[in-house]
Amino acid sequence: MANSSSLHAVPQMTSAQAHQAEILQNPFRTYLLGIIIAICGNVLISISLNIQKYAHVRQSQRGSKPYYTSVLWWCGVVLMGIGELGNFAAYGFAPASLIAPLGCVSVIASAVISVVFLKETVWASDIVGGSLAITGTYLLVTFAPHNTTHITAQLVQYYAISWHFLLYLLIETVVFCILLYLYKRRNVKHIVVVMLLVALLASLTVISVKAVSGMITETIKGQLQLIYPIFYIMLVIMVVSCAFQIKFLNQAMKMFDATEVVPINFVFFTASAIVAGIVFYQEFEGLALLNIFMFSFGCLLSFLGVFLIARRRPKIKQPDRNFIAMDRIPGRRHTDKVQPEAESTTYGSLAAKFMCNRAGPTDDS
């Protein structure tokens, strides 16, 4: 019996010591590098989104060529790719529970760029929200776990078979199946249901992204990690979870307005990323109670700031109140729309065509 278990004894012994040996206490330069990369990546993402938005507006005004023929639009796409690559690399240097909340930097930068360059209106809620988000970001950086772990293939394998992660994975799978059943079979199209599906997938994405990024970082440093099967398992999980996450997120953007999707997605994604970092990578192990409280308070301030900033953003999806959908009339199954009354003063006139393209809220008087 002892001989048969000797093969398992060595990995267990080295894995138990791995968490103690692989952690560097207060590696300031590595920790700071991850923060800087994440902030720069999020700023680039916000710049790219506003560049693409400006390209859309300019092309729609010209009305000559599709937006994807614009050089400016492609510049925005390239910047977004660089920003996402920076976020990916940041997971290899800093804890996942810190990198995910720093996504609020993108919201703050996007609001500033929209006001300065796109001449959008500044509201009091924008100023208050930005102040709260910046304060929350400062608390996150100050009180987040400062321990940086060398993510090796052996360490990822050890974390993947730990009982707390297996229990977490079981609970997450059950909840995901229930939500998917409600969404697909029961046709429950509530925004919370869709965003929870995205968040549950995001937790797997964060775990796999940090694992892949960390192993690539160690490989670049000279410790080859790409020969282990766990690297490719995590790579597949990363790609699949990202694909389905984008799928559900796009469905949410079609059903709901961006001012609702963006803040809820940020809150749910951040919470799932923090929980994933705590459960899988044990990032809060040994952290003082004061640090945990202030870190949680920083997250709360960031959440409130993002909500205040996003609530005043221009709505993308506007209901057309000049037409009545046929499927809303009892006994009708058509999807056509009823034209305005012929007795209307604007019926058939050029003014009616402009009114059909005008935003809904301005039609109420």
GROMACS .gro file of C-alpha atoms in nm:
model
  365
    1MET     CA    1   0.000   0.000   0.000
    2ALA     CA    2   0.286   0.235   0.084
    3ASN     CA    3   0.460   0.149  -0.242
    4SER     CA    4   0.143   0.200  -0.446
    5SER     CA    5   0.088   0.544  -0.297
    6SER     CA    6   0.448   0.656  -0.328
    7LEU     CA    7   0.377   0.798  -0.671
    8HIS     CA    8   0.112   1.025  -0.523
    9ALA     CA    9   0.311   1.116  -0.214
   10VAL     CA   10   0.575   1.318  -0.396
   11PRO     CA   11   0.335   1.540  -0.592
   12GLN     CA   12   0.126   1.599  -0.282
   13MET     CA   13   0.430   1.694  -0.077
   14THR     CA   14   0.567   1.928  -0.341
   15SER     CA   15   0.222   2.075  -0.406
   16ALA     CA   16   0.164   2.142  -0.038
   17GLN     CA   17   0.495   2.324  -0.025
   18ALA     CA   18   0.436   2.498  -0.356
   19HIS     CA   19   0.204   2.761  -0.216
   20GLN     CA   20   0.465   2.852   0.045
   21ALA     CA   21   0.768   2.836  -0.182
   22GLU     CA   22   0.627   2.995  -0.495
   23ILE     CA   23   0.496   3.313  -0.330
   24LEU     CA   24   0.710   3.623  -0.314
   25GLN     CA   25   0.628   3.849  -0.019
   26ASN     CA   26   0.569   4.211  -0.124
   27PRO     CA   27   0.732   4.199  -0.470
   28PHE     CA   28   0.670   4.569  -0.527
   29ARG     CA   29   0.806   4.596  -0.878
   30THR     CA   30   0.618   4.295  -1.011
   31TYR     CA   31   0.298   4.402  -0.835
   32LEU     CA   32   0.329   4.761  -0.959
   33LEU     CA   33   0.403   4.642  -1.312
   34GLY     CA   34   0.080   4.445  -1.321
   35ILE     CA   35  -0.118   4.749  -1.201
   36ILE     CA   36   0.040   4.980  -1.458
   37ILE     CA   37  -0.019   4.734  -1.742
   38ALA     CA   38  -0.384   4.689  -1.639
   39ILE     CA   39  -0.448   5.064  -1.613
   40CYS     CA   40  -0.280   5.135  -1.948
   41GLY     CA   41  -0.475   4.850  -2.110
   42ASN     CA   42  -0.808   4.982  -1.981
   43VAL     CA   43  -0.727   5.336  -2.093
   44LEU     CA   44  -0.643   5.207  -2.442
   45ILE     CA   45  -0.973   5.017  -2.449
   46SER     CA   46  -1.169   5.331  -2.359
   47ILE     CA   47  -0.982   5.531  -2.625
   48SER     CA   48  -1.049   5.263  -2.884
   49LEU     CA   49  -1.421   5.255  -2.804
   50ASN     CA   50  -1.452   5.630  -2.844
   51ILE     CA   51  -1.250   5.624  -3.166
   52GLN     CA   52  -1.483   5.358  -3.307
   53LYS     CA   53  -1.783   5.560  -3.190
   54TYR     CA   54  -1.648   5.872  -3.362
   55ALA     CA   55  -1.582   5.671  -3.679
   56HIS     CA   56  -1.942   5.544  -3.674
   57VAL     CA   57  -2.078   5.897  -3.634
   58ARG     CA   58  -1.859   6.035  -3.911
   59GLN     CA   59  -1.945   5.756  -4.155
   60SER     CA   60  -2.317   5.791  -4.083
   61GLN     CA   61  -2.297   6.164  -4.155
   62ARG     CA   62  -2.119   6.105  -4.482
   63GLY     CA   63  -2.340   5.809  -4.567
   64SER     CA   64  -2.110   5.692  -4.844
   65LYS     CA   65  -1.913   5.389  -4.726
   66PRO     CA   66  -1.956   5.125  -4.453
   67TYR     CA   67  -1.782   5.192  -4.121
   68TYR     CA   68  -1.538   4.901  -4.168
   69THR     CA   69  -1.382   5.081  -4.463
   70SER     CA   70  -1.269   5.363  -4.233
   71VAL     CA   71  -0.902   5.368  -4.138
   72LEU     CA   72  -0.995   5.543  -3.814
   73TRP     CA   73  -1.229   5.260  -3.716
   74TRP     CA   74  -0.956   5.001  -3.774
   75CYS     CA   75  -0.718   5.207  -3.562
   76GLY     CA   76  -0.972   5.178  -3.281
   77VAL     CA   77  -0.991   4.803  -3.330
   78VAL     CA   78  -0.611   4.772  -3.315
   79LEU     CA   79  -0.599   4.981  -2.997
   80MET     CA   80  -0.865   4.761  -2.840
   81GLY     CA   81  -0.662   4.452  -2.925
   82ILE     CA   82  -0.352   4.604  -2.762
   83GLY     CA   83  -0.555   4.702  -2.455
   84GLU     CA   84  -0.702   4.354  -2.415
   85LEU     CA   85  -0.354   4.207  -2.459
   86GLY     CA   86  -0.234   4.434  -2.181
   87ASN     CA   87  -0.513   4.313  -1.951
   88PHE     CA   88  -0.419   3.956  -2.036
   89ALA     CA   89  -0.055   4.018  -1.950
   90ALA     CA   90  -0.145   4.198  -1.625
   91TYR     CA   91  -0.293   3.877  -1.482
   92GLY     CA   92   0.054   3.726  -1.493
   93PHE     CA   93   0.196   3.993  -1.261
   94ALA     CA   94  -0.080   4.086  -1.014
   95PRO     CA   95  -0.366   3.909  -0.835
   96ALA     CA   96  -0.685   3.849  -1.033
   97SER     CA   97  -0.888   4.003  -0.749
   98LEU     CA   98  -0.710   4.332  -0.822
   99ILE     CA   99  -0.691   4.332  -1.203
  100ALA     CA  100  -1.066   4.276  -1.252
  101PRO     CA  101  -1.186   4.576  -1.043
  102LEU     CA  102  -0.941   4.800  -1.228
  103GLY     CA  103  -1.182   4.773  -1.520
  104CYS     CA  104  -1.354   5.081  -1.374
  105VAL     CA  105  -1.057   5.280  -1.511
  106SER     CA  106  -1.195   5.214  -1.858
  107VAL     CA  107  -1.536   5.356  -1.762
  108ILE     CA  108  -1.377   5.668  -1.606
  109ALA     CA  109  -1.148   5.729  -1.903
  110SER     CA  110  -1.432   5.673  -2.149
  111ALA     CA  111  -1.648   5.931  -1.971
  112VAL     CA  112  -1.364   6.187  -1.973
  113ILE     CA  113  -1.287   6.127  -2.341
  114SER     CA  114  -1.656   6.151  -2.434
  115VAL     CA  115  -1.683   6.488  -2.263
  116VAL     CA  116  -1.355   6.635  -2.390
  117PHE     CA  117  -1.346   6.507  -2.749
  118LEU     CA  118  -1.704   6.404  -2.833
  119LYS     CA  119  -1.852   6.710  -2.655
  120GLU     CA  120  -2.102   6.513  -2.450
  121THR     CA  121  -2.280   6.687  -2.162
  122VAL     CA  122  -2.120   6.678  -1.816
  123TRP     CA  123  -2.366   6.591  -1.540
  124ALA     CA  124  -2.320   6.624  -1.167
  125SER     CA  125  -2.359   6.247  -1.139
  126ASP     CA  126  -2.059   6.207  -1.373
  127ILE     CA  127  -1.838   6.412  -1.141
  128VAL     CA  128  -1.961   6.234  -0.828
  129GLY     CA  129  -1.935   5.894  -0.995
  130GLY     CA  130  -1.585   5.962  -1.122
  131SER     CA  131  -1.474   6.075  -0.777
  132LEU     CA  132  -1.618   5.764  -0.615
  133ALA     CA  133  -1.461   5.537  -0.876
  134ILE     CA  134  -1.118   5.699  -0.838
  135THR     CA  135  -1.139   5.674  -0.458
  136GLY     CA  136  -1.244   5.311  -0.486
  137THR     CA  137  -0.957   5.237  -0.723
  138TYR     CA  138  -0.710   5.389  -0.477
  139LEU     CA  139  -0.846   5.172  -0.196
  140LEU     CA  140  -0.831   4.864  -0.419
  141VAL     CA  141  -0.466   4.920  -0.508
  142THR     CA  142  -0.372   5.003  -0.149
  143PHE     CA  143  -0.548   4.721   0.036
  144ALA     CA  144  -0.551   4.442  -0.226
  145PRO     CA  145  -0.336   4.132  -0.167
  146HIS     CA  146   0.026   4.226  -0.237
  147ASN     CA  147   0.149   3.870  -0.270
  148THR     CA  148   0.245   3.764  -0.621
  149THR     CA  149   0.251   3.393  -0.701
  150HIS     CA  150   0.467   3.233  -0.968
  151ILE     CA  151   0.201   3.051  -1.169
  152THR     CA  152   0.355   2.722  -1.272
  153ALA     CA  153   0.191   2.415  -1.423
  154GLN     CA  154   0.240   2.218  -1.100
  155LEU     CA  155   0.077   2.492  -0.896
  156VAL     CA  156  -0.223   2.515  -1.132
  157GLN     CA  157  -0.268   2.138  -1.112
  158TYR     CA  158  -0.257   2.155  -0.733
  159TYR     CA  159  -0.518   2.433  -0.723
  160ALA     CA  160  -0.740   2.256  -0.978
  161ILE     CA  161  -0.783   1.944  -0.763
  162SER     CA  162  -0.827   2.124  -0.430
  163TRP     CA  163  -1.155   2.041  -0.255
  164HIS     CA  164  -1.270   2.403  -0.221
  165PHE     CA  165  -1.233   2.467  -0.593
  166LEU     CA  166  -1.409   2.141  -0.684
  167LEU     CA  167  -1.697   2.238  -0.453
  168TYR     CA  168  -1.705   2.586  -0.603
  169LEU     CA  169  -1.707   2.440  -0.955
  170LEU     CA  170  -1.993   2.205  -0.866
  171ILE     CA  171  -2.206   2.488  -0.723
  172GLU     CA  172  -2.128   2.710  -1.021
  173THR     CA  173  -2.222   2.435  -1.267
  174VAL     CA  174  -2.555   2.368  -1.094
  175VAL     CA  175  -2.644   2.739  -1.081
  176PHE     CA  176  -2.541   2.786  -1.445
  177CYS     CA  177  -2.760   2.494  -1.559
  178ILE     CA  178  -3.059   2.632  -1.366
  179LEU     CA  179  -3.014   2.980  -1.515
  180LEU     CA  180  -2.966   2.838  -1.864
  181TYR     CA  181  -3.286   2.633  -1.824
  182LEU     CA  182  -3.478   2.944  -1.718
  183TYR     CA  183  -3.330   3.147  -2.002
  184LYS     CA  184  -3.373   2.893  -2.284
  185ARG     CA  185  -3.671   2.679  -2.182
  186ARG     CA  186  -3.876   2.912  -1.964
  187ASN     CA  187  -3.796   3.218  -2.176
  188VAL     CA  188  -3.695   3.426  -1.873
  189LYS     CA  189  -3.525   3.721  -2.043
  190HIS     CA  190  -3.448   3.926  -1.734
  191ILE     CA  191  -3.122   4.121  -1.743
  192VAL     CA  192  -3.004   3.973  -1.412
  193VAL     CA  193  -3.040   3.618  -1.550
  194VAL     CA  194  -2.835   3.697  -1.860
  195MET     CA  195  -2.570   3.888  -1.666
  196LEU     CA  196  -2.537   3.603  -1.414
  197LEU     CA  197  -2.472   3.363  -1.703
  198VAL     CA  198  -2.199   3.597  -1.825
  199ALA     CA  199  -2.053   3.631  -1.475
  200LEU     CA  200  -2.038   3.256  -1.412
  201LEU     CA  201  -1.853   3.209  -1.739
  202ALA     CA  202  -1.631   3.506  -1.652
  203SER     CA  203  -1.509   3.334  -1.335
  204LEU     CA  204  -1.376   3.046  -1.545
  205THR     CA  205  -1.230   3.297  -1.789
  206VAL     CA  206  -1.041   3.477  -1.513
  207ILE     CA  207  -0.904   3.152  -1.370
  208SER     CA  208  -0.788   3.026  -1.709
  209VAL     CA  209  -0.655   3.363  -1.826
  210LYS     CA  210  -0.440   3.403  -1.516
  211ALA     CA  211  -0.317   3.044  -1.550
  212VAL     CA  212  -0.227   3.081  -1.917
  213SER     CA  213  -0.076   3.428  -1.871
  214GLY     CA  214   0.124   3.316  -1.568
  215MET     CA  215   0.261   3.006  -1.740
  216ILE     CA  216   0.357   3.208  -2.047
  217THR     CA  217   0.532   3.460  -1.820
  218GLU     CA  218   0.728   3.183  -1.649
  219THR     CA  219   0.818   3.038  -1.989
  220ILE     CA  220   0.953   3.375  -2.103
  221LYS     CA  221   1.159   3.392  -1.784
  222GLY     CA  222   1.321   3.060  -1.877
  223GLN     CA  223   1.107   2.798  -1.699
  224LEU     CA  224   0.931   2.613  -1.980
  225GLN     CA  225   0.565   2.550  -1.892
  226LEU     CA  226   0.417   2.485  -2.236
  227ILE     CA  227   0.504   2.115  -2.228
  228TYR     CA  228   0.245   2.041  -1.959
  229PRO     CA  229  -0.109   1.933  -2.060
  230ILE     CA  230  -0.263   2.167  -1.800
  231PHE     CA  231  -0.150   2.466  -2.008
  232TYR     CA  232  -0.353   2.353  -2.309
  233ILE     CA  233  -0.649   2.255  -2.092
  234MET     CA  234  -0.657   2.604  -1.948
  235LEU     CA  235  -0.611   2.752  -2.296
  236VAL     CA  236  -0.917   2.564  -2.424
  237ILE     CA  237  -1.122   2.668  -2.119
  238MET     CA  238  -1.017   3.029  -2.176
  239VAL     CA  239  -1.120   3.030  -2.543
  240VAL     CA  240  -1.451   2.846  -2.491
  241SER     CA  241  -1.558   3.050  -2.188
  242CYS     CA  242  -1.467   3.375  -2.365
  243ALA     CA  243  -1.667   3.274  -2.673
  244PHE     CA  244  -1.983   3.191  -2.478
  245GLN     CA  245  -1.938   3.494  -2.256
  246ILE     CA  246  -1.929   3.720  -2.563
  247LYS     CA  247  -2.233   3.537  -2.703
  248PHE     CA  248  -2.449   3.601  -2.395
  249LEU     CA  249  -2.317   3.955  -2.363
  250ASN     CA  250  -2.415   4.033  -2.721
  251GLN     CA  251  -2.762   3.892  -2.658
  252ALA     CA  252  -2.791   4.117  -2.355
  253MET     CA  253  -2.688   4.419  -2.563
  254LYS     CA  254  -2.962   4.336  -2.815
  255MET     CA  255  -3.234   4.302  -2.549
  256PHE     CA  256  -3.132   4.582  -2.311
  257ASP     CA  257  -2.975   4.922  -2.331
  258ALA     CA  258  -2.600   4.969  -2.284
  259THR     CA  259  -2.661   5.198  -1.985
  260GLU     CA  260  -2.808   4.894  -1.806
  261VAL     CA  261  -2.572   4.625  -1.936
  262VAL     CA  262  -2.240   4.804  -1.872
  263PRO     CA  263  -2.269   4.872  -1.497
  264ILE     CA  264  -2.440   4.541  -1.415
  265ASN     CA  265  -2.183   4.349  -1.617
  266PHE     CA  266  -1.899   4.533  -1.442
  267VAL     CA  267  -2.037   4.455  -1.096
  268PHE     CA  268  -2.109   4.089  -1.170
  269PHE     CA  269  -1.783   4.032  -1.358
  270THR     CA  270  -1.576   4.195  -1.084
  271ALA     CA  271  -1.749   3.998  -0.810
  272SER     CA  272  -1.705   3.669  -0.995
  273ALA     CA  273  -1.338   3.747  -1.065
  274ILE     CA  274  -1.269   3.827  -0.700
  275VAL     CA  275  -1.442   3.509  -0.583
  276ALA     CA  276  -1.252   3.305  -0.843
  277GLY     CA  277  -0.921   3.454  -0.727
  278ILE     CA  278  -1.004   3.381  -0.363
  279VAL     CA  279  -1.123   3.025  -0.423
  280PHE     CA  280  -0.879   2.905  -0.688
  281TYR     CA  281  -0.562   3.105  -0.625
  282GLN     CA  282  -0.620   3.162  -0.250
  283GLU     CA  283  -0.528   3.528  -0.293
  284PHE     CA  284  -0.681   3.642   0.036
  285GLU     CA  285  -0.498   3.383   0.244
  286GLY     CA  286  -0.324   3.554   0.536
  287LEU     CA  287  -0.473   3.895   0.448
  288ALA     CA  288  -0.559   4.115   0.748
  289LEU     CA  289  -0.924   4.176   0.829
  290LEU     CA  290  -0.878   4.552   0.784
  291ASN     CA  291  -0.740   4.498   0.435
  292ILE     CA  292  -1.036   4.276   0.343
  293PHE     CA  293  -1.284   4.536   0.473
  294MET     CA  294  -1.116   4.830   0.296
  295PHE     CA  295  -1.079   4.627  -0.026
  296SER     CA  296  -1.452   4.545  -0.016
  297PHE     CA  297  -1.531   4.910   0.054
  298GLY     CA  298  -1.318   5.013  -0.244
  299CYS     CA  299  -1.512   4.771  -0.465
  300LEU     CA  300  -1.839   4.918  -0.341
  301LEU     CA  301  -1.726   5.272  -0.419
  302SER     CA  302  -1.616   5.163  -0.767
  303PHE     CA  303  -1.952   4.996  -0.829
  304LEU     CA  304  -2.143   5.308  -0.724
  305GLY     CA  305  -1.917   5.527  -0.936
  306VAL     CA  306  -1.969   5.315  -1.248
  307PHE     CA  307  -2.346   5.315  -1.195
  308LEU     CA  308  -2.355   5.694  -1.161
  309ILE     CA  309  -2.140   5.744  -1.471
  310ALA     CA  310  -2.328   5.493  -1.687
  311ARG     CA  311  -2.679   5.611  -1.598
  312ARG     CA  312  -2.626   5.940  -1.779
  313ARG     CA  313  -2.469   5.794  -2.091
  314PRO     CA  314  -2.670   5.837  -2.413
  315LYS     CA  315  -2.907   5.550  -2.480
  316ILE     CA  316  -2.832   5.349  -2.790
  317LYS     CA  317  -3.162   5.171  -2.822
  318GLN     CA  318  -3.459   5.405  -2.840
  319PRO     CA  319  -3.818   5.290  -2.875
  320ASP     CA  320  -4.003   5.416  -3.179
  321ARG     CA  321  -4.322   5.566  -3.036
  322ASN     CA  322  -4.460   5.688  -3.368
  323PHE     CA  323  -4.547   5.333  -3.468
  324ILE     CA  324  -4.741   5.057  -3.297
  325ALA     CA  325  -4.618   4.701  -3.339
  326MET     CA  326  -4.887   4.467  -3.475
  327ASP     CA  327  -4.785   4.191  -3.235
  328ARG     CA  328  -4.896   4.411  -2.945
  329ILE     CA  329  -5.255   4.424  -3.075
  330PRO     CA  330  -5.473   4.135  -2.947
  331GLY     CA  331  -5.547   3.883  -3.217
  332ARG     CA  332  -5.260   3.997  -3.440
  333ARG     CA  333  -4.954   3.785  -3.511
  334HIS     CA  334  -4.780   4.004  -3.764
  335THR     CA  335  -4.461   4.193  -3.690
  336ASP     CA  336  -4.544   4.487  -3.917
  337LYS     CA  337  -4.604   4.835  -3.784
  338VAL     CA  338  -4.914   5.050  -3.813
  339GLN     CA  339  -4.874   5.384  -3.982
  340PRO     CA  340  -4.989   5.708  -3.813
  341GLU     CA  341  -5.350   5.815  -3.843
  342ALA     CA  342  -5.441   5.970  -4.177
  343GLU     CA  343  -5.610   6.258  -3.993
  344SER     CA  344  -5.280   6.359  -3.837
  345THR     CA  345  -5.146   6.696  -3.952
  346THR     CA  346  -4.811   6.541  -4.030
  347TYR     CA  347  -4.940   6.232  -4.209
  348GLY     CA  348  -4.756   6.175  -4.535
  349SER     CA  349  -4.548   6.486  -4.495
  350LEU     CA  350  -4.173   6.523  -4.477
  351ALA     CA  351  -4.206   6.618  -4.111
  352ALA     CA  352  -4.352   6.276  -4.034
  353LYS     CA  353  -4.044   6.106  -4.176
  354PHE     CA  354  -3.821   6.314  -3.952
  355MET     CA  355  -4.042   6.237  -3.653
  356CYS     CA  356  -4.006   5.865  -3.717
  357ASN     CA  357  -3.631   5.896  -3.674
  358ARG     CA  358  -3.650   6.122  -3.370
  359ALA     CA  359  -3.576   5.991  -3.020
  360GLY     CA  360  -3.868   5.863  -2.818
  361PRO     CA  361  -3.846   6.082  -2.505
  362THR     CA  362  -3.867   6.401  -2.709
  363ASP     CA  363  -4.204   6.296  -2.848
  364ASP     CA  364  -4.374   6.314  -2.511
  365SER     CA  365  -4.525   6.645  -2.418
   0.00000   0.00000   0.00000
